[in-house]
PDB file of C-alpha atoms in Angstrom:
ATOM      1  CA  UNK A 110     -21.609 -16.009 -40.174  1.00 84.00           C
ATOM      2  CA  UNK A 111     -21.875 -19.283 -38.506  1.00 80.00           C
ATOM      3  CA  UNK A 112     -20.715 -22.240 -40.693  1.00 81.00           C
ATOM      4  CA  UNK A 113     -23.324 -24.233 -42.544  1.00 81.00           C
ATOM      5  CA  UNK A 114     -21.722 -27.591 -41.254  1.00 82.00           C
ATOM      6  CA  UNK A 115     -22.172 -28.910 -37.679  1.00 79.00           C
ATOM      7  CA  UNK A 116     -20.381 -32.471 -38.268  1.00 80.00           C
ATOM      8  CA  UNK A 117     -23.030 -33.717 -35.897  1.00 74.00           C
ATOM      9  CA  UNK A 118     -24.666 -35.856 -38.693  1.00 76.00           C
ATOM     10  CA  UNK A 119     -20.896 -37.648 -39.808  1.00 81.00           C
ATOM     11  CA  UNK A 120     -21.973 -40.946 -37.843  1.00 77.00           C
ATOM     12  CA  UNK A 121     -25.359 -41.462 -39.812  1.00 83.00           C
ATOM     13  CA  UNK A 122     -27.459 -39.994 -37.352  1.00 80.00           C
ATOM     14  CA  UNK A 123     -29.401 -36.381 -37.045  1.00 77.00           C
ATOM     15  CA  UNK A 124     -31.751 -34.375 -34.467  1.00 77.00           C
ATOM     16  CA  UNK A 125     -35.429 -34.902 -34.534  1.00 76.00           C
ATOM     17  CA  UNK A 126     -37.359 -31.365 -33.182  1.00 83.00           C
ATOM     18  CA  UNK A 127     -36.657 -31.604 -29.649  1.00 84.00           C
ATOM     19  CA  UNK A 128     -33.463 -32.979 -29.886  1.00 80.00           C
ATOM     20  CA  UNK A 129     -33.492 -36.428 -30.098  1.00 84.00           C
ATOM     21  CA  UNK A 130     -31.300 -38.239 -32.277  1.00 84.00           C
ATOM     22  CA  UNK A 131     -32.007 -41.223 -34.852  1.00 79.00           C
ATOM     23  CA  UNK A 132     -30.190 -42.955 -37.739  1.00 79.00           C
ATOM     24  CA  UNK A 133     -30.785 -41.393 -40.956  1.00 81.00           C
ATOM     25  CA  UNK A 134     -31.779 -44.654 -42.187  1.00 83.00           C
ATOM     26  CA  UNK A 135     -34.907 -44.284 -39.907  1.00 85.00           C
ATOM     27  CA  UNK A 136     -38.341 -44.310 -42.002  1.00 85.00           C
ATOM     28  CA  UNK A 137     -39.202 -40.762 -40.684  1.00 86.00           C
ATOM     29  CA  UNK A 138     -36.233 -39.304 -42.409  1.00 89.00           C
ATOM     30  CA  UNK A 139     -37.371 -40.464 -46.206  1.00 93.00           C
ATOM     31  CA  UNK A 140     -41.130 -39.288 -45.329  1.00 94.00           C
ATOM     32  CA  UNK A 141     -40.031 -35.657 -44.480  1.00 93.00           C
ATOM     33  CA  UNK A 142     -37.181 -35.913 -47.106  1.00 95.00           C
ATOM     34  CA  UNK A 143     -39.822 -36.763 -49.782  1.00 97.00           C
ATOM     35  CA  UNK A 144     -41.791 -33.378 -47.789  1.00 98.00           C
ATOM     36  CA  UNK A 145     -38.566 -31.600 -48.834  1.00 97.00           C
ATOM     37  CA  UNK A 146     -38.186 -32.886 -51.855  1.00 98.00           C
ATOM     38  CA  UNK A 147     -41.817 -31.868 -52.755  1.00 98.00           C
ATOM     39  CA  UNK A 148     -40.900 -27.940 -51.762  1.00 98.00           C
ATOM     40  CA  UNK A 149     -38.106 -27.767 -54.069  1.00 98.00           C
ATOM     41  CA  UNK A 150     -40.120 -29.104 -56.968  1.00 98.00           C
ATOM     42  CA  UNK A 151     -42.941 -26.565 -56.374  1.00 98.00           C
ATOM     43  CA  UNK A 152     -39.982 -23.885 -56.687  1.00 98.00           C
ATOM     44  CA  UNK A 153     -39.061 -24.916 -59.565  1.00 98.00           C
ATOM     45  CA  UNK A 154     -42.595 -24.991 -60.818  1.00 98.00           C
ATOM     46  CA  UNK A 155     -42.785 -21.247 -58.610  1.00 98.00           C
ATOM     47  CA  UNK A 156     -39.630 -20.187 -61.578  1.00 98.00           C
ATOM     48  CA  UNK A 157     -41.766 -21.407 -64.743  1.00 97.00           C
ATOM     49  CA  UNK A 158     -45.014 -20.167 -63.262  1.00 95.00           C
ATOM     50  CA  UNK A 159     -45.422 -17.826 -60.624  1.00 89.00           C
ATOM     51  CA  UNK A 160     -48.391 -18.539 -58.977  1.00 96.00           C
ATOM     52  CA  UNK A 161     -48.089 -16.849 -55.295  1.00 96.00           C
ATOM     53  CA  UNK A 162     -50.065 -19.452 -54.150  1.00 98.00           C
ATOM     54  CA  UNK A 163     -47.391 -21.814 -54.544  1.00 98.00           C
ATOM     55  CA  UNK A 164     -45.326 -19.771 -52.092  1.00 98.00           C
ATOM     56  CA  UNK A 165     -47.743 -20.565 -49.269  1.00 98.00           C
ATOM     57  CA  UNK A 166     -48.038 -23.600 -50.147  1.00 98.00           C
ATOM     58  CA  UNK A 167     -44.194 -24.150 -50.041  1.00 98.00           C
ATOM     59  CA  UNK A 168     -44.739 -22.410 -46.679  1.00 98.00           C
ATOM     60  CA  UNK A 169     -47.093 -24.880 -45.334  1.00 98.00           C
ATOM     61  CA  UNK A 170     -44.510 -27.689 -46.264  1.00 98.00           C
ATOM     62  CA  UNK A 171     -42.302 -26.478 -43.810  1.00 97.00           C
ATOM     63  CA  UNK A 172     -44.827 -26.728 -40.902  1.00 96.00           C
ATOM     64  CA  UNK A 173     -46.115 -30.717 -42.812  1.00 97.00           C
ATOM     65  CA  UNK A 174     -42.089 -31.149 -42.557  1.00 96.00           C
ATOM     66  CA  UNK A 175     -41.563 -29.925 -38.770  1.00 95.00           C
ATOM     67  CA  UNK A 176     -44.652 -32.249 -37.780  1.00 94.00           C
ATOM     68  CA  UNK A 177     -43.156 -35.362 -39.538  1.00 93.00           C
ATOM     69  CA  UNK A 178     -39.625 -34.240 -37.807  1.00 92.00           C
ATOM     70  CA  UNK A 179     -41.386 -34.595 -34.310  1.00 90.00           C
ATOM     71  CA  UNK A 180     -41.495 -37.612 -32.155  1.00 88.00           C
ATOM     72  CA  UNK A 181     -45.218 -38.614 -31.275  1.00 84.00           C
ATOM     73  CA  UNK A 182     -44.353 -37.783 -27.549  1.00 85.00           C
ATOM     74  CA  UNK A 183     -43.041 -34.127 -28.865  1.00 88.00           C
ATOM     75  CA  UNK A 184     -46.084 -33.423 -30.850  1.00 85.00           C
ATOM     76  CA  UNK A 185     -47.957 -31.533 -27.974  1.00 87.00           C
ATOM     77  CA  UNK A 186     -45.367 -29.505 -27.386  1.00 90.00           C
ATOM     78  CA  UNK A 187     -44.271 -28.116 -30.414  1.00 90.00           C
ATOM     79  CA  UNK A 188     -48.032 -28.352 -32.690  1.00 89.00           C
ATOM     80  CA  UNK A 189     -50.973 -28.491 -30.650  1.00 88.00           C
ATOM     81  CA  UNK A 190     -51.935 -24.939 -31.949  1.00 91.00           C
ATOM     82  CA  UNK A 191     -51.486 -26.370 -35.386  1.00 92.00           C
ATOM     83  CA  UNK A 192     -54.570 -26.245 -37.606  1.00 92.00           C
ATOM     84  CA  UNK A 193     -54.961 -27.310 -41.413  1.00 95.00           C
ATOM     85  CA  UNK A 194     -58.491 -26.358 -41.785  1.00 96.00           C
ATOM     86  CA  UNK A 195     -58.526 -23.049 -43.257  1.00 97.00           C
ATOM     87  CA  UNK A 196     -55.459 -23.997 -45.353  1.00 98.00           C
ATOM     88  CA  UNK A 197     -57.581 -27.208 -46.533  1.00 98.00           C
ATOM     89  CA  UNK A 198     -60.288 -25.066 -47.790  1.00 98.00           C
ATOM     90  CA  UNK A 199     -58.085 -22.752 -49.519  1.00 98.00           C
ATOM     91  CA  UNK A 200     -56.522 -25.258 -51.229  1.00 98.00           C
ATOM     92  CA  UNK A 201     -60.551 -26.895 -52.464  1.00 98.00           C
ATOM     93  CA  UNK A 202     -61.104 -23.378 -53.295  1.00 98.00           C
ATOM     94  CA  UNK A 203     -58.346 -22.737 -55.476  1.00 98.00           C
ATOM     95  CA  UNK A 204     -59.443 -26.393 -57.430  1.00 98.00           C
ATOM     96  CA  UNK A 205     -62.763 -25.052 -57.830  1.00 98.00           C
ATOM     97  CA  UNK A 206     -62.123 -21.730 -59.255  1.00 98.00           C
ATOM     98  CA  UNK A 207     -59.734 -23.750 -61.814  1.00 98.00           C
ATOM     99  CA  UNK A 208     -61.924 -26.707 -62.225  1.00 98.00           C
ATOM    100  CA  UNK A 209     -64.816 -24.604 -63.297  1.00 98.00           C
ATOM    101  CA  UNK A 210     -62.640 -23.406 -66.294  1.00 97.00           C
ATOM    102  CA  UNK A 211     -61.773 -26.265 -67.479  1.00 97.00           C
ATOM    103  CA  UNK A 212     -63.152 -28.930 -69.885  1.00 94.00           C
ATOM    104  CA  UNK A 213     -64.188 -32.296 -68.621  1.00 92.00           C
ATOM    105  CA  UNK A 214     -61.339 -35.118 -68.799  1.00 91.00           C
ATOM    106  CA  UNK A 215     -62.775 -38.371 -70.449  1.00 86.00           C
ATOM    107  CA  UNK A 216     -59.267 -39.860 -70.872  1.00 92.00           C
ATOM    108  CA  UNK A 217     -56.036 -40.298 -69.149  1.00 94.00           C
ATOM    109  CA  UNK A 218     -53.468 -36.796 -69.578  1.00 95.00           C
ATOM    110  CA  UNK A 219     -49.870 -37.022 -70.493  1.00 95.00           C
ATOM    111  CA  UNK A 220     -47.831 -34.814 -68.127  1.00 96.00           C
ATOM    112  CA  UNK A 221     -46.298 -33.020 -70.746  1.00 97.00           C
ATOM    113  CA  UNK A 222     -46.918 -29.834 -72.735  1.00 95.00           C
ATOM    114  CA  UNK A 223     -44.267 -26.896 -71.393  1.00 97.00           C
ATOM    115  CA  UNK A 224     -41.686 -26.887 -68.174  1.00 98.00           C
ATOM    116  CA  UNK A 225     -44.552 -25.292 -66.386  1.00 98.00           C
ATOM    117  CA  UNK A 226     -47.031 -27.835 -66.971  1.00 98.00           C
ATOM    118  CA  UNK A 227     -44.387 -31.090 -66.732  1.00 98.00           C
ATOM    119  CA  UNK A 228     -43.368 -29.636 -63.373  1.00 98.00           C
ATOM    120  CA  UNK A 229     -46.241 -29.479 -62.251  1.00 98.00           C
ATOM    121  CA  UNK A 230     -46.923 -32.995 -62.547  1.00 98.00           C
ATOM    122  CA  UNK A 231     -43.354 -33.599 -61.099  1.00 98.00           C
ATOM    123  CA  UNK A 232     -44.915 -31.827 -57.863  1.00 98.00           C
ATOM    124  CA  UNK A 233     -48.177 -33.763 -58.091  1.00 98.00           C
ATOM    125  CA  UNK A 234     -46.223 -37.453 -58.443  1.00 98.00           C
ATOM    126  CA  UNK A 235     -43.974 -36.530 -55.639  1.00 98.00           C
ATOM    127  CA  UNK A 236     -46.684 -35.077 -53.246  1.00 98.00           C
ATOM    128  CA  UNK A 237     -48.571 -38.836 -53.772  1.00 98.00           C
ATOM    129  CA  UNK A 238     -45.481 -40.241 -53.203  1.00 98.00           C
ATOM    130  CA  UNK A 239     -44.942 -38.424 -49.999  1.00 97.00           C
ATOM    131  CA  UNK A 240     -48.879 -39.019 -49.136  1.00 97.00           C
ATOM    132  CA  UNK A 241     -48.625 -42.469 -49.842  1.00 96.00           C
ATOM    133  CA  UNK A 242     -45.179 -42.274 -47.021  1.00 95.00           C
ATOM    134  CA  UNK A 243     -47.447 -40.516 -44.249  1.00 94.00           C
ATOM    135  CA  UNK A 244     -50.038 -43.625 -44.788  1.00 92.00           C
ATOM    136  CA  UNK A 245     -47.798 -45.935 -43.141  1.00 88.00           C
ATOM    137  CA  UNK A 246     -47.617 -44.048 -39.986  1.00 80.00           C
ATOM    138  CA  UNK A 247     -49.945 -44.130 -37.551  1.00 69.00           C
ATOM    139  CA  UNK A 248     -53.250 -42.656 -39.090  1.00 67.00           C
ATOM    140  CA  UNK A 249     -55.378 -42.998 -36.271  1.00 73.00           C
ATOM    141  CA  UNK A 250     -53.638 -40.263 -34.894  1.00 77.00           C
ATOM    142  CA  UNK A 251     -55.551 -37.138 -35.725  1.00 82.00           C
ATOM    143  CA  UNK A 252     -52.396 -35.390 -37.116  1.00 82.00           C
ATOM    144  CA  UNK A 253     -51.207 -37.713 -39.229  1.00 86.00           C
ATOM    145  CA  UNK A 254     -54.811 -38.118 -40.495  1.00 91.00           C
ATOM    146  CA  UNK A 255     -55.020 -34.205 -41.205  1.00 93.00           C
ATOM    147  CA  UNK A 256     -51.558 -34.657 -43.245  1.00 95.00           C
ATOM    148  CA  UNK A 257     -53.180 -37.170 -45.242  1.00 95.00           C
ATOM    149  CA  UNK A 258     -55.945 -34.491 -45.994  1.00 96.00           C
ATOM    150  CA  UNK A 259     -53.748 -32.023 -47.330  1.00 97.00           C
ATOM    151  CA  UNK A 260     -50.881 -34.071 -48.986  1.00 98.00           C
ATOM    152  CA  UNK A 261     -54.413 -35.710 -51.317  1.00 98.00           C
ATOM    153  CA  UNK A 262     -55.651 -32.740 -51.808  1.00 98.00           C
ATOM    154  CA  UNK A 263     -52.504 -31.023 -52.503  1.00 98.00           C
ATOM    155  CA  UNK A 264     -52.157 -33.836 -55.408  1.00 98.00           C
ATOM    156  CA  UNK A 265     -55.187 -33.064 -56.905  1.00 98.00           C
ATOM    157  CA  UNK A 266     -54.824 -29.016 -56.507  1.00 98.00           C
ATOM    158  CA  UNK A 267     -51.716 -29.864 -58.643  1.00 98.00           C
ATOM    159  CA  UNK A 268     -52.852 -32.145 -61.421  1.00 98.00           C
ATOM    160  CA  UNK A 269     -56.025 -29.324 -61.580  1.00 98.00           C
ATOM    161  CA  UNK A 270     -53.081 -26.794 -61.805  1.00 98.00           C
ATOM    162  CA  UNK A 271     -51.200 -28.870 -64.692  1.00 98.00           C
ATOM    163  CA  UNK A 272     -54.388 -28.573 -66.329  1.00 98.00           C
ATOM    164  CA  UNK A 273     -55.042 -24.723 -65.830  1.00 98.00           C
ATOM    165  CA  UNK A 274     -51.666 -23.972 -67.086  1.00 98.00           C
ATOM    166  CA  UNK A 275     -52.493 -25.882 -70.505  1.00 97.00           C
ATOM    167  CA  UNK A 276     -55.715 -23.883 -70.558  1.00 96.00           C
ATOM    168  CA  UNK A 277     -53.685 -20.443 -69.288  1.00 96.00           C
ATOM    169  CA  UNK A 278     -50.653 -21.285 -71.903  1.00 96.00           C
ATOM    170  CA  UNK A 279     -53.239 -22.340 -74.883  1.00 95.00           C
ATOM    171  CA  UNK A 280     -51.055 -25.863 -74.836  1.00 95.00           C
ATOM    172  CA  UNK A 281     -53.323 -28.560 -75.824  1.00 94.00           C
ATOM    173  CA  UNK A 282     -53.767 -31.317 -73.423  1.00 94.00           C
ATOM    174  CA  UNK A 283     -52.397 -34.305 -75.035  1.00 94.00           C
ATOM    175  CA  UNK A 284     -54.614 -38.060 -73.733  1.00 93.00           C
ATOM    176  CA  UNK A 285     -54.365 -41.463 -74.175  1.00 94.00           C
ATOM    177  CA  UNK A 286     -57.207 -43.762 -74.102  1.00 87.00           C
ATOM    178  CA  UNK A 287     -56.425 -46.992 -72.224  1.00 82.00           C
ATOM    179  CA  UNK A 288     -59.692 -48.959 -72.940  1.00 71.00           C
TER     180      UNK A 288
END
């Protein structure tokens, strides 16, 4: 087996896909970092409540992580064939068919309730976080605009999921009215 370290990254530097190196104080590192982070939250959330959903979603991460690992001039190359729109309905879907179970929401939730339900508001806060990362990169390119599409509605498949577990758990949502 082939050791796990390389010693490559020792000087504060690593590989972008296609080889190119940059500091690991470079922007781009914290915005796919945060994408990493984000995966490892949804498994925990996959070991309180298995929803195999969350599995592709974790698998979709990887390819949102790869594209924010790729220089601009490298995107061509590696993601061209690259498409979110089939994933992006999948994910509206999966909102609706919870959504429509669900009561209204007149006031603000507390992310609490069970490990289930806080983690999944764990994955929601760090998938705006990492949305709110992407946004500083150049959105007019159509990529980064598409990652924006499905880190928001990622956030709001998981804060709809936070809520379905409540419902599917017979937790009460807990509010608090801020007016």
């Amino acid at each position: 087996m082939p050791k796990i370290y390389t010693k490559t990254g020792d000087t504060g530097f690593t590989s972008l896909v296609g080889g190119s190196r940059i500091s690991k104080s470079d922007a781009i590192l914290d915005v796919y970092g945060t994408c990493d982070e984000l995966n490892a939250h949804i498994g925990a959330l996959i070991a309180e409540a298995n929803i195999p959903f969350l599995t592709e979603i974790q698998e979709k991460l990887f390819i949102l992580g790869g594209i924010l690992a790729t220089p601009q001039e490298k995107y061509e190359q590696f993601w061209k064939e690259v498409s979110w729109d089939s994933f992006l309905s999948k994910i509206e879907k999966e909102i609706d068919t919870m959504a429509e179970t669900l009561p209204p929401l007149h006031d603000f939730l507390l992310p609490q309730g069970s490990r289930a339900i806080a983690q999944a508001h764990i994955c929601r806060t760090v998938c705006r976080k990492l949305e709110r990362k992407i946004s500083f990169f150049d959105t007019k390119k159509e990529h980064y605009l598409a990652l924006l599409k499905i880190t928001n509605r990622l956030g709001d498949y998981l804060f709809i999921l936070a809520r379905f577990l409540h419902k599917k758990t017979t937790v009460d949502e807990k509010y608090v009215k801020i007016r």
